[in-house]
CSV table of C-alpha atoms (C1' of nucleotides) in Angstrom, one decimal:
chain,number,residue,atom,x,y,z
A,1,MET,CA,-0.1,-0.3,-0.2
A,2,SER,CA,2.9,2.2,1.0
A,3,THR,CA,4.5,4.2,-1.9
A,4,TYR,CA,8.0,5.0,-0.2
A,5,LYS,CA,10.6,3.5,-1.1
A,6,SER,CA,12.7,3.7,2.2
A,7,ASP,CA,12.3,1.6,5.0
A,8,PHE,CA,11.8,4.4,7.1
A,9,LEU,CA,9.0,5.7,5.3
A,10,ASN,CA,7.8,2.8,4.9
A,11,VAL,CA,7.6,1.8,8.3
A,12,LEU,CA,6.5,4.7,9.1
A,13,ALA,CA,3.8,5.0,6.6
A,14,SER,CA,1.9,1.5,7.6
A,15,ARG,CA,2.0,1.9,10.8
A,16,GLY,CA,-0.4,5.1,10.9
A,17,PHE,CA,2.8,7.2,11.9
A,18,ILE,CA,2.4,9.7,8.8
A,19,HIS,CA,0.0,12.7,9.2
A,20,GLN,CA,2.0,15.2,6.9
A,21,VAL,CA,5.3,15.1,4.8
A,22,SER,CA,7.2,18.2,3.0
A,23,GLU,CA,8.2,17.0,0.1
A,24,PRO,CA,8.2,12.9,0.6
A,25,GLU,CA,10.1,12.1,-2.7
A,26,ALA,CA,13.0,13.9,-1.8
A,27,LEU,CA,13.2,12.7,2.0
A,28,ASP,CA,12.3,9.2,0.4
A,29,ALA,CA,15.4,9.4,-1.7
A,30,LEU,CA,17.5,11.2,0.9
A,31,ALA,CA,16.6,8.1,3.9
A,32,ARG,CA,17.3,5.6,1.4
A,33,SER,CA,20.7,6.8,0.0
A,34,SER,CA,21.9,8.1,3.3
A,35,SER,CA,21.8,8.0,7.3
A,36,ILE,CA,19.6,11.0,8.4
A,37,THR,CA,19.4,12.4,12.0
A,38,ALA,CA,15.8,14.0,13.2
A,39,TYR,CA,14.7,15.5,16.0
A,40,ILE,CA,11.5,16.0,18.3
A,41,GLY,CA,11.5,18.6,20.3
A,42,PHE,CA,10.0,18.3,24.5
A,43,ASP,CA,9.1,19.8,27.3
A,44,CYS,CA,10.2,19.5,30.5
A,45,THR,CA,7.6,20.9,32.4
A,46,ALA,CA,7.2,17.4,34.6
A,47,PRO,CA,9.1,14.7,36.2
A,48,SER,CA,8.2,12.3,33.4
A,49,LEU,CA,6.9,11.7,29.9
A,50,HIS,CA,3.2,10.6,29.6
A,51,VAL,CA,1.5,8.2,27.3
A,52,GLY,CA,0.6,11.5,25.2
A,53,SER,CA,4.5,11.4,23.9
A,54,LEU,CA,4.5,8.2,23.4
A,55,LEU,CA,4.2,8.5,19.8
A,56,PRO,CA,6.2,10.7,19.6
A,57,ILE,CA,8.7,8.7,21.2
A,58,MET,CA,8.2,5.5,18.7
A,59,MET,CA,9.1,7.7,16.0
A,60,LEU,CA,12.4,8.6,16.6
A,61,HIS,CA,12.8,4.4,18.1
A,62,TRP,CA,11.5,3.6,14.1
A,63,LEU,CA,14.0,6.3,13.0
A,64,GLN,CA,16.7,4.5,14.5
A,65,GLN,CA,15.5,1.2,14.1
A,66,THR,CA,15.8,1.6,10.3
A,67,GLY,CA,19.1,2.9,10.5
A,68,HIS,CA,19.3,6.4,11.2
A,69,ARG,CA,20.5,9.2,13.6
A,70,PRO,CA,17.8,10.1,16.3
A,71,ILE,CA,18.2,13.4,18.8
A,72,ALA,CA,16.0,14.3,21.3
A,73,LEU,CA,15.5,17.6,21.8
A,74,MET,CA,14.7,18.8,24.8
A,75,GLY,CA,13.3,22.7,26.1
A,76,GLY,CA,15.4,23.5,28.4
A,77,GLY,CA,14.9,26.3,27.3
A,78,THR,CA,12.1,27.3,26.0
A,79,THR,CA,10.4,25.5,29.5
A,80,ARG,CA,12.1,28.8,31.1
A,81,VAL,CA,9.9,31.0,28.7
A,82,GLY,CA,6.6,28.9,29.6
A,83,ASP,CA,5.0,27.8,26.5
A,84,PRO,CA,2.7,31.1,26.7
A,85,SER,CA,-0.4,28.9,24.0
A,86,GLY,CA,-2.1,27.2,27.8
A,87,LYS,CA,-4.6,30.3,27.4
A,88,ASP,CA,-6.3,31.0,31.0
A,89,GLU,CA,-3.4,31.3,33.4
A,90,SER,CA,0.8,31.5,32.9
A,91,ARG,CA,1.8,28.9,33.8
A,92,LYS,CA,4.5,28.9,37.2
A,93,LEU,CA,7.6,29.5,35.7
A,94,LEU,CA,9.8,26.9,36.7
A,95,THR,CA,13.5,26.7,38.5
A,96,ASP,CA,16.7,26.0,36.7
A,97,ALA,CA,17.2,23.3,39.2
A,98,ALA,CA,13.7,22.4,38.6
A,99,ILE,CA,13.9,21.3,35.1
A,100,GLY,CA,17.5,19.8,36.0
A,101,GLU,CA,15.4,17.0,37.4
A,102,ASN,CA,12.6,16.7,35.4
A,103,LEU,CA,15.5,16.6,32.9
A,104,LYS,CA,16.9,13.8,34.3
A,105,GLY,CA,13.3,11.8,34.9
A,106,ILE,CA,12.8,12.3,31.9
A,107,ARG,CA,16.2,11.0,29.9
A,108,SER,CA,15.2,7.4,31.8
A,109,VAL,CA,12.7,7.0,29.5
A,110,PHE,CA,14.9,7.8,26.4
A,111,THR,CA,17.0,5.4,27.0
A,112,LYS,CA,14.3,3.1,27.1
A,113,PHE,CA,13.7,3.4,23.1
A,114,LEU,CA,16.9,4.9,22.4
A,115,LYS,CA,20.2,3.5,22.4
A,116,PHE,CA,22.2,6.2,23.4
A,117,ALA,CA,26.3,6.2,23.1
A,118,GLU,CA,26.3,4.7,26.6
A,119,SER,CA,24.7,1.8,25.5
A,120,GLY,CA,26.6,1.9,22.0
A,121,GLY,CA,23.9,3.4,19.8
A,122,ASN,CA,23.8,6.9,18.0
A,123,ALA,CA,20.6,8.7,19.4
A,124,VAL,CA,21.3,12.1,20.8
A,125,MET,CA,20.2,14.0,23.5
A,126,ALA,CA,20.4,17.8,23.3
A,127,ASN,CA,19.1,20.1,25.5
A,128,ASN,CA,18.3,23.8,23.2
A,129,ALA,CA,19.2,25.4,26.7
A,130,ASP,CA,23.0,25.9,25.3
A,131,TRP,CA,21.7,27.8,22.6
A,132,LEU,CA,18.6,29.5,24.1
A,133,ASN,CA,19.7,31.1,27.1
A,134,THR,CA,22.7,32.7,25.7
A,135,LEU,CA,21.2,34.5,23.0
A,136,ASN,CA,22.1,38.2,22.4
A,137,TYR,CA,18.7,39.6,21.7
A,138,ILE,CA,20.2,42.6,19.4
A,139,ASP,CA,22.2,40.1,17.9
A,140,PHE,CA,19.4,37.0,17.5
A,141,LEU,CA,17.1,40.2,15.5
A,142,ARG,CA,20.0,40.5,13.1
A,143,ASP,CA,21.0,38.0,12.4
A,144,ILE,CA,17.1,35.3,12.6
A,145,GLY,CA,14.5,38.2,12.5
A,146,ARG,CA,15.5,39.4,8.9
A,147,TYR,CA,14.4,36.1,8.0
A,148,PHE,CA,11.3,36.1,9.0
A,149,SER,CA,8.2,37.5,7.0
A,150,ILE,CA,5.2,39.5,9.5
A,151,ASN,CA,3.0,38.3,6.8
A,152,ARG,CA,3.8,35.0,5.9
A,153,MET,CA,4.2,34.9,9.6
A,154,LEU,CA,0.6,36.0,10.1
A,155,ALA,CA,-1.0,33.9,7.9
A,156,PHE,CA,0.3,30.6,9.9
A,157,ASP,CA,-3.2,29.0,11.2
A,158,SER,CA,-1.8,29.0,14.1
A,159,VAL,CA,-1.7,32.8,14.2
A,160,LYS,CA,-4.0,33.7,11.9
A,161,LEU,CA,-7.1,31.6,13.9
A,162,ARG,CA,-5.9,33.8,16.7
A,163,LEU,CA,-5.6,36.9,15.1
A,164,ASP,CA,-9.8,36.2,13.0
A,165,ARG,CA,-11.1,35.4,17.1
A,166,GLN,CA,-9.9,38.6,18.1
A,167,GLN,CA,-7.8,36.9,20.2
A,168,GLU,CA,-4.4,38.7,22.4
A,169,LEU,CA,-1.5,36.8,20.9
A,170,SER,CA,1.8,38.0,23.2
A,171,PHE,CA,4.8,39.2,21.5
A,172,LEU,CA,6.2,36.6,23.4
A,173,GLU,CA,3.9,33.9,21.5
A,174,PHE,CA,4.8,34.8,17.9
A,175,ASN,CA,7.9,34.7,18.9
A,176,TYR,CA,7.9,30.9,19.7
A,177,MET,CA,7.9,29.6,16.4
A,178,ILE,CA,10.6,31.4,15.8
A,179,LEU,CA,12.8,29.9,18.8
A,180,GLN,CA,11.4,26.9,17.4
A,181,ALA,CA,12.2,28.1,13.9
A,182,TYR,CA,16.4,28.6,15.1
A,183,ASP,CA,15.7,25.4,17.0
A,184,PHE,CA,15.6,23.3,14.2
A,185,VAL,CA,18.3,24.7,12.0
A,186,GLU,CA,20.9,24.8,15.0
A,187,LEU,CA,20.7,21.2,14.8
A,188,PHE,CA,21.3,21.6,11.4
A,189,ARG,CA,25.0,23.3,12.5
A,190,ARG,CA,25.4,21.4,14.6
A,191,GLN,CA,24.5,18.0,14.9
A,192,GLY,CA,23.5,18.0,10.5
A,193,CYS,CA,19.8,17.1,11.6
A,194,VAL,CA,17.4,17.6,8.7
A,195,LEU,CA,14.9,16.6,9.9
A,196,GLN,CA,11.3,17.4,12.4
A,197,MET,CA,9.2,15.8,13.1
A,198,GLY,CA,6.2,16.4,15.3
A,199,GLY,CA,2.9,16.1,16.4
A,200,SER,CA,0.7,17.8,13.3
A,201,ASP,CA,0.0,20.8,15.4
A,202,GLN,CA,3.3,21.2,15.5
A,203,TRP,CA,3.1,21.4,11.0
A,204,GLY,CA,3.7,25.3,10.7
A,205,ASN,CA,6.6,25.9,13.8
A,206,ILE,CA,8.5,23.0,11.5
A,207,VAL,CA,7.9,24.3,8.4
A,208,ASN,CA,9.4,28.2,9.5
A,209,GLY,CA,12.7,26.4,10.4
A,210,ILE,CA,12.5,24.4,7.0
A,211,ASP,CA,12.2,28.3,5.7
A,212,LEU,CA,15.3,29.8,7.9
A,213,GLY,CA,16.8,26.8,7.5
A,214,ARG,CA,16.8,27.1,3.3
A,215,ARG,CA,17.2,31.3,3.5
A,216,LEU,CA,20.4,31.0,6.3
A,217,HIS,CA,21.9,28.0,4.3
A,218,ASN,CA,20.4,27.5,1.2
A,219,ALA,CA,19.7,23.5,2.9
A,220,GLN,CA,16.9,21.2,2.1
A,221,LEU,CA,15.3,20.8,5.3
A,222,PHE,CA,12.3,18.4,5.8
A,223,ALA,CA,8.9,18.3,8.0
A,224,LEU,CA,7.4,15.0,9.4
A,225,THR,CA,4.1,15.3,11.3
A,226,SER,CA,1.8,12.7,12.9
A,227,PRO,CA,-1.4,12.8,13.4
A,228,LEU,CA,-3.8,13.4,16.5
A,229,ILE,CA,-4.5,9.8,18.3
A,230,THR,CA,-7.7,9.5,20.5
A,231,THR,CA,-9.1,7.2,21.1
A,232,SER,CA,-12.4,5.5,19.5
A,233,SER,CA,-14.3,7.7,21.8
A,234,GLY,CA,-12.7,11.1,21.4
A,235,ALA,CA,-10.8,11.1,24.5
A,236,LYS,CA,-7.2,12.4,25.0
A,237,MET,CA,-4.5,10.0,25.4
A,238,GLY,CA,-3.4,9.2,28.1
A,239,LYS,CA,-5.6,10.3,31.3
A,240,THR,CA,-7.4,8.4,33.6
A,241,ALA,CA,-9.1,9.3,37.8
A,242,ALA,CA,-5.5,8.6,39.0
A,243,GLY,CA,-4.2,11.6,36.9
A,244,ALA,CA,-1.2,11.1,33.8
A,245,VAL,CA,-0.7,7.6,32.7
A,246,TRP,CA,3.2,8.2,33.5
A,247,LEU,CA,5.9,6.2,32.1
A,248,ASN,CA,8.6,6.3,34.9
A,249,ALA,CA,7.7,3.5,37.9
A,250,GLU,CA,8.0,5.1,40.1
A,251,LEU,CA,4.9,7.7,39.5
A,252,VAL,CA,2.8,5.0,37.7
A,253,SER,CA,3.0,1.1,38.4
A,254,PRO,CA,3.7,-1.1,35.7
A,255,TYR,CA,1.4,-2.9,36.7
A,256,ASP,CA,-1.1,-0.2,35.9
A,257,TYR,CA,0.6,0.4,33.3
A,258,TRP,CA,-0.3,-3.0,31.6
A,259,GLN,CA,-4.3,-1.9,32.9
A,260,TYR,CA,-4.2,1.1,31.2
A,261,TRP,CA,-3.6,-0.9,28.0
A,262,ARG,CA,-5.6,-3.9,28.8
A,263,ASN,CA,-8.8,-1.6,29.2
A,264,ALA,CA,-8.5,-0.1,25.5
A,265,GLU,CA,-11.4,-0.1,23.5
A,266,ASP,CA,-12.2,-2.7,20.9
A,267,ALA,CA,-12.2,-0.4,18.1
A,268,ASP,CA,-8.5,1.3,19.0
A,269,VAL,CA,-6.8,-2.3,19.7
A,270,VAL,CA,-4.9,-2.6,15.9
A,271,ARG,CA,-4.1,0.7,15.5
A,272,PHE,CA,-2.7,0.9,19.2
A,273,LEU,CA,-0.8,-2.5,18.2
A,274,LYS,CA,0.7,-0.6,15.6
A,275,LEU,CA,1.6,2.5,16.9
A,276,PHE,CA,2.4,1.6,20.8
A,277,THR,CA,4.5,-1.6,20.2
A,278,VAL,CA,6.7,-2.8,17.6
A,279,LEU,CA,5.1,-6.4,16.9
A,280,PRO,CA,5.5,-7.0,13.2
A,281,LEU,CA,2.7,-6.4,10.6
A,282,ASP,CA,1.1,-9.3,10.2
A,283,GLU,CA,1.6,-10.7,13.6
A,284,ILE,CA,-0.5,-7.4,14.3
A,285,GLU,CA,-3.0,-8.1,11.3
A,286,ARG,CA,-3.9,-12.2,12.9
A,287,LEU,CA,-4.8,-10.7,15.9
A,288,GLY,CA,-6.8,-8.0,14.4
A,289,ALA,CA,-8.8,-11.0,13.0
A,290,LEU,CA,-9.6,-12.1,16.0
A,291,LYS,CA,-13.7,-11.3,16.4
A,292,GLY,CA,-15.9,-10.3,19.9
A,293,GLU,CA,-14.7,-12.2,23.5
A,294,GLU,CA,-11.6,-13.3,21.7
A,295,ILE,CA,-9.8,-9.0,20.7
A,296,ASN,CA,-9.1,-9.9,24.6
A,297,GLU,CA,-6.3,-11.6,23.2
A,298,ALA,CA,-5.2,-9.0,21.5
A,299,LYS,CA,-5.6,-6.6,24.4
A,300,LYS,CA,-3.2,-8.9,26.3
A,301,VAL,CA,-0.6,-8.7,23.9
A,302,LEU,CA,-1.2,-5.1,23.2
A,303,ALA,CA,-0.9,-4.8,27.1
A,304,THR,CA,1.8,-7.2,27.8
A,305,GLU,CA,4.1,-5.4,25.0
A,306,ALA,CA,3.4,-1.9,24.8
A,307,THR,CA,4.7,-2.5,28.9
A,308,ALA,CA,7.5,-4.4,27.9
A,309,LEU,CA,9.1,-1.8,25.7
A,310,VAL,CA,8.5,1.2,29.1
A,311,HIS,CA,8.7,-1.3,32.3
A,312,GLY,CA,10.9,-4.2,30.5
A,313,ARG,CA,10.1,-7.7,29.4
A,314,ALA,CA,10.0,-9.3,33.0
A,315,ALA,CA,7.6,-6.8,34.7
A,316,ALA,CA,5.3,-6.3,31.3
A,317,GLU,CA,4.9,-10.4,32.4
A,318,GLN,CA,4.8,-10.2,36.2
A,319,ALA,CA,1.9,-8.3,35.5
A,320,ALA,CA,-0.2,-9.9,33.0
A,321,ASP,CA,0.0,-12.4,36.1
A,322,THR,CA,-0.8,-10.2,38.4
A,323,ALA,CA,-3.6,-9.7,36.0
A,324,ARG,CA,-4.5,-12.9,35.0
A,325,THR,CA,-4.8,-14.7,38.5
A,326,THR,CA,-6.5,-11.5,40.1
A,327,PHE,CA,-9.2,-11.0,37.6
A,328,GLU,CA,-9.6,-14.5,35.8
A,329,GLU,CA,-9.3,-17.2,38.6
A,330,GLY,CA,-10.3,-15.1,41.3
A,331,GLY,CA,-7.4,-15.3,43.0
A,332,LEU,CA,-4.9,-13.1,45.2
A,333,SER,CA,-1.8,-12.0,44.0
A,334,ALA,CA,1.0,-10.8,46.3
A,335,ASN,CA,1.9,-8.8,42.9
A,336,LEU,CA,-0.7,-6.5,43.4
A,337,PRO,CA,0.2,-2.5,44.1
A,338,THR,CA,0.9,-3.4,47.4
A,339,ILE,CA,0.2,-0.5,51.2
A,340,GLU,CA,2.4,-1.7,53.9
A,341,ILE,CA,0.7,-1.0,57.2
A,342,GLY,CA,2.0,-1.3,61.5
A,343,LYS,CA,0.9,-3.9,62.9
A,344,ALA,CA,-0.1,-1.8,65.7
A,345,ASP,CA,-2.1,0.5,63.6
A,346,LEU,CA,-3.9,-2.8,62.4
A,347,LYS,CA,-4.6,-4.6,65.7
A,348,ALA,CA,-5.4,-1.4,67.3
A,349,GLY,CA,-8.3,-1.5,64.3
A,350,LEU,CA,-8.5,0.4,60.8
A,351,GLY,CA,-11.1,2.0,59.7
A,352,VAL,CA,-12.4,1.6,56.3
A,353,LEU,CA,-12.1,5.5,55.5
A,354,THR,CA,-9.2,5.5,56.6
A,355,ALA,CA,-7.6,2.5,54.6
A,356,PHE,CA,-9.0,3.3,51.7
A,357,VAL,CA,-7.9,6.7,51.5
A,358,LYS,CA,-4.5,5.0,52.8
A,359,ALA,CA,-4.6,3.0,50.1
A,360,GLY,CA,-4.7,6.0,47.7
A,361,LEU,CA,-8.1,4.0,46.2
A,362,ALA,CA,-10.1,7.1,47.4
A,363,ALA,CA,-9.5,10.9,48.4
A,364,SER,CA,-11.8,11.2,51.0
A,365,ASN,CA,-13.3,10.3,53.3
A,366,GLY,CA,-16.6,11.4,51.9
A,367,GLU,CA,-15.5,10.1,49.4
A,368,VAL,CA,-15.1,6.3,50.6
A,369,ARG,CA,-18.8,6.8,52.2
A,370,ARG,CA,-19.9,7.2,48.4
A,371,ALA,CA,-18.3,4.5,47.0
A,372,ILE,CA,-20.0,1.9,49.6
A,373,ALA,CA,-23.4,3.5,49.3
A,374,ASN,CA,-22.9,2.5,45.6
A,375,ASN,CA,-22.1,-1.3,46.4
A,376,ALA,CA,-18.7,-0.5,45.4
A,377,ILE,CA,-16.3,-1.3,48.2
A,378,MET,CA,-14.8,-5.0,49.3
A,379,ILE,CA,-12.6,-6.4,51.6
A,380,ASN,CA,-11.0,-9.4,50.4
A,381,ASP,CA,-13.7,-9.2,48.1
A,382,ALA,CA,-16.3,-9.7,50.5
A,383,ARG,CA,-18.9,-6.2,50.1
A,384,VAL,CA,-19.0,-4.0,52.8
A,385,SER,CA,-21.7,-2.0,53.3
A,386,SER,CA,-20.8,0.5,56.3
A,387,ASP,CA,-18.6,2.8,56.6
A,388,LYS,CA,-18.1,1.9,59.9
A,389,ALA,CA,-16.8,-1.6,59.6
A,390,VAL,CA,-13.3,-2.0,60.9
A,391,ILE,CA,-10.4,-3.9,59.3
A,392,GLY,CA,-8.4,-5.9,62.0
A,393,GLU,CA,-6.1,-8.3,62.4
A,394,ALA,CA,-8.4,-11.0,61.8
A,395,ASP,CA,-8.7,-10.1,58.1
A,396,VAL,CA,-5.1,-11.3,57.5
A,397,THR,CA,-5.3,-14.0,55.1
A,398,ALA,CA,-3.4,-16.9,54.9
A,399,ASP,CA,-1.1,-14.9,52.2
A,400,GLY,CA,-0.3,-12.8,55.6
A,401,VAL,CA,-2.5,-9.4,53.4
A,402,ILE,CA,-5.7,-7.6,53.7
A,403,LYS,CA,-7.0,-7.1,49.8
A,404,LEU,CA,-8.7,-3.4,49.4
A,405,SER,CA,-11.0,-3.3,45.9
A,406,LEU,CA,-12.7,-0.2,44.7
A,407,GLY,CA,-14.9,-1.7,42.0
A,408,ARG,CA,-14.1,-5.1,40.2
A,409,LYS,CA,-10.5,-3.2,38.8
A,410,ARG,CA,-8.9,-1.5,41.2
A,411,HIS,CA,-7.3,-3.2,44.1
A,412,VAL,CA,-4.5,-2.8,47.0
A,413,LEU,CA,-3.1,-4.9,48.9
A,414,LEU,CA,-2.1,-3.9,52.4
A,415,LYS,CA,0.4,-5.7,54.8
A,416,PRO,CA,1.3,-6.2,58.3
A,417,VAL,CA,4.7,-5.4,58.9
B,1,G,C1',-7.5,58.1,27.2
B,2,G,C1',-14.0,57.7,26.5
B,3,G,C1',-17.7,54.2,26.3
B,4,G,C1',-20.1,48.8,26.4
B,5,G,C1',-19.6,43.3,28.4
B,6,A,C1',-17.5,39.0,30.8
B,7,G,C1',-14.4,36.5,34.9
B,8,U,C1',-19.1,30.7,38.6
B,9,G,C1',-18.3,24.4,41.9
B,10,U,C1',-9.3,23.8,41.2
B,11,C,C1',-11.2,18.8,35.1
B,12,C,C1',-14.0,21.7,30.5
B,13,C,C1',-18.8,24.3,28.7
B,14,G,C1',-22.0,27.0,31.1
B,15,A,C1',-27.6,29.3,33.9
B,16,G,C1',-28.5,31.6,38.3
B,17,U,C1',-34.9,37.0,41.3
B,18,G,C1',-30.4,38.6,47.6
B,19,G,C1',-32.1,33.1,51.8
B,20,C,C1',-26.8,28.0,47.1
B,21,A,C1',-23.4,24.3,49.0
B,22,A,C1',-25.1,27.1,43.8
B,23,A,C1',-29.6,24.5,37.1
B,24,G,C1',-28.1,21.2,33.2
B,25,G,C1',-24.3,19.2,29.9
B,26,G,C1',-19.5,17.2,29.1
B,27,G,C1',-16.0,14.3,31.5
B,28,G,C1',-14.2,11.5,35.0
B,29,C,C1',-16.2,7.0,39.1
B,30,G,C1',-19.0,3.0,40.3
B,31,G,C1',-23.5,-0.5,39.6
B,32,A,C1',-26.3,-3.8,36.1
B,33,C,C1',-26.0,-6.0,31.6
B,34,U,C1',-21.0,-7.8,29.5
B,35,G,C1',-15.5,-9.3,27.1
B,36,U,C1',-11.5,-6.0,33.2
B,37,A,C1',-14.3,-3.5,25.8
B,38,A,C1',-18.5,-0.7,22.9
B,39,A,C1',-23.7,0.9,23.5
B,40,U,C1',-27.6,1.9,27.2
B,41,C,C1',-29.7,2.2,32.2
B,42,C,C1',-29.5,4.1,36.8
B,43,G,C1',-26.1,6.1,40.9
B,44,C,C1',-22.1,9.3,42.2
B,45,U,C1',-19.4,13.3,41.4
B,46,G,C1',-16.2,20.5,47.7
B,47,G,C1',-13.8,19.0,53.0
B,48,C,C1',-15.2,17.5,58.0
B,49,U,C1',-19.0,14.7,60.7
B,50,U,C1',-22.5,8.2,62.6
B,51,A,C1',-26.0,12.1,62.5
B,52,C,C1',-28.4,17.2,63.8
B,53,G,C1',-23.9,20.2,61.7
B,54,C,C1',-20.1,22.8,61.1
B,55,C,C1',-16.8,24.4,57.7
B,56,U,C1',-14.4,25.7,52.8
B,57,U,C1',-16.4,28.0,47.3
B,58,C,C1',-18.9,31.8,42.2
B,59,G,C1',-11.1,36.6,38.9
B,60,U,C1',-9.3,40.1,43.9
B,61,A,C1',-10.0,43.4,48.0
B,62,G,C1',-12.9,46.6,50.9
B,63,G,C1',-17.7,47.8,51.6
B,64,U,C1',-23.7,47.8,52.6
B,65,U,C1',-27.6,43.9,54.5
B,66,C,C1',-30.0,39.6,59.7
B,67,G,C1',-27.9,36.9,55.1
B,68,A,C1',-24.8,38.8,49.3
B,69,G,C1',-22.1,34.7,43.1
B,70,U,C1',-26.3,38.5,42.9
B,71,C,C1',-25.9,45.2,45.5
B,72,C,C1',-22.2,49.0,45.9
B,73,U,C1',-16.2,50.7,45.3
B,74,A,C1',-11.1,49.7,44.8
B,75,C,C1',-8.4,47.0,41.9
B,76,C,C1',-6.4,42.8,38.2
B,77,U,C1',-7.2,40.1,33.7
B,78,C,C1',-10.0,38.9,28.8
B,79,C,C1',-13.6,41.0,25.3
B,80,C,C1',-16.1,44.7,21.9
B,81,C,C1',-16.6,49.7,19.6
B,82,C,C1',-14.7,55.1,19.2
B,83,A,C1',-10.0,58.0,19.3
RNA sequence: GGGGGAGUGUCCCGAGUGGCAAAGGGGGCGGACUGUAAAUCCGCUGGCUUACGCCUUCGUAGGUUCGAGUCCUACCUCCCCCA
C-alpha cells in the first residue's frame, strides 16, 4: 500500500504514524541513500513523560531502527520561558534546578527506546538551553529576525486563528515559532539534522524552521508530522482518574500501566498495536482478525508488549500474570500494588475510610462513603455496607495480606509489617 | 484616552430574581448488563462528621445587609466599539 522506497518512511506509513510530509519524494530518496538525522522536541515541564508523548518517541525509535540517527531535543530553554499557549493563566515559572531534575527523569525514559552512545548507539539528547540561554537579543534580531516575514507568519494557522477570533496573541507567543525554527537550524548546524518530526499541530512551526534553513544555509530540510491520536470515543490519550499515565515506574506502576492498555477499546486495538508496540505487521493483522470475546487476547498482547517497551519484558510478564490471577482466577496475587501498614495500627483496628484513603484508592473519607453507598467497596472480596466497618488482624488472609477493592478493577493489598 | 461587556463548583462548558453547596451538560468514577470492551440504563462527582450540623467555594480586596455568586467601591485579567 505504501508508495515509499525507504525503510524509514515505509515503516512509519504502514504503522500509521504519518499525517503530513514535506516533499515526500526528496525525503524518501535521501532516507534511502543515506543515514539521516532527525529530531523531535519535548517539553520538560514535568518529571516524566506520559503516554501522550509516546507517539513521537516511537517515531524516533523507528528512525533509529531503520538505520538513522535520532535526536531528542529537550526544551530546557523554552521551558524557562513557559509556553504561553495554555490560555487562562501563565504557567508558574520553573526554577533551573527543577528543570534539571525533570530532564533527568525524562532522560531515563528515552534510554528505554533509543540507544545512546553509552549503550553503543548513535542517539543524541540535546537541550536547547545550550544555545537559547546565551542569545543576544539584538544579534538574534539581526541574524535571524531579518529572515522572518511578518506577512508570512500572520498567514500561519496558529496565528491566523487567533487573530481572526480577535484573541490576544502576545509577542512572546508570537516569537515561540521563531525560537523553534531557530532550534531546527541550530541542530542542522551542530548535528547535520535535516528532519523535524512532531504532532500535526507542529506543522507550522516546523515549516518555519525549514524556511529559515533555506534562507540561512540554502539547506533542504524536511517536516514530518503524526496524526493527533485520540481513543475511538474521542477522548485524549493518557488521562485516567488517577491522573496522567506516566512512563516512569515511580509514578505509575507497571501493573497500572499494563491495565491502562488492557482496558483499551475494541476499535483501538489494531491502531494501538501498530503505534505503540514493535510487533511485526502480519502478527498485528492476525490479532486484528479476532472477533468478539477473542479480541481480549489481542488486548493482552497489546498491554504486555506496550508495557515491555517501557518497563522491560520481566515487569510486563509479571503484570500480565498478576492480572490473570486477579481477574481470571479470582485469586489473590501478591504482585498487586501493596501498601505497608503498621502491625500495631492494625491491632488497634483500622477504619475502612482511613484504610481506603491510605491505600490511595480514594481521595477523601467522603469519597469512600459514597463508594460504599454505591456498593463498590470490598475487603477480601466481601462487600462492605457500612462506613463504620473496621479492619483488624482477623482480616489478614492466609497470604498475610488484606485485599482492598474499589469496583471490580482497582485493587490494593495491605501488608502488615 | 472614552464607552460597553465578561471572569461561576481548581477537569471543561455553562444557568443563576439577595436566602445556594449554587440548575444543566460534557468528562470522570461506581453499579447493572457484558468480554477488565463499546452501547444502554441507574447512582455519585467540595471538605470534616454516625448524625443534627460545621467549614471552604462563584477573578482579587474591601463595603452595604439579619443574610451576597447576585447590590456598591477599588483593583487585576480578557473581549467588543469609538479615539
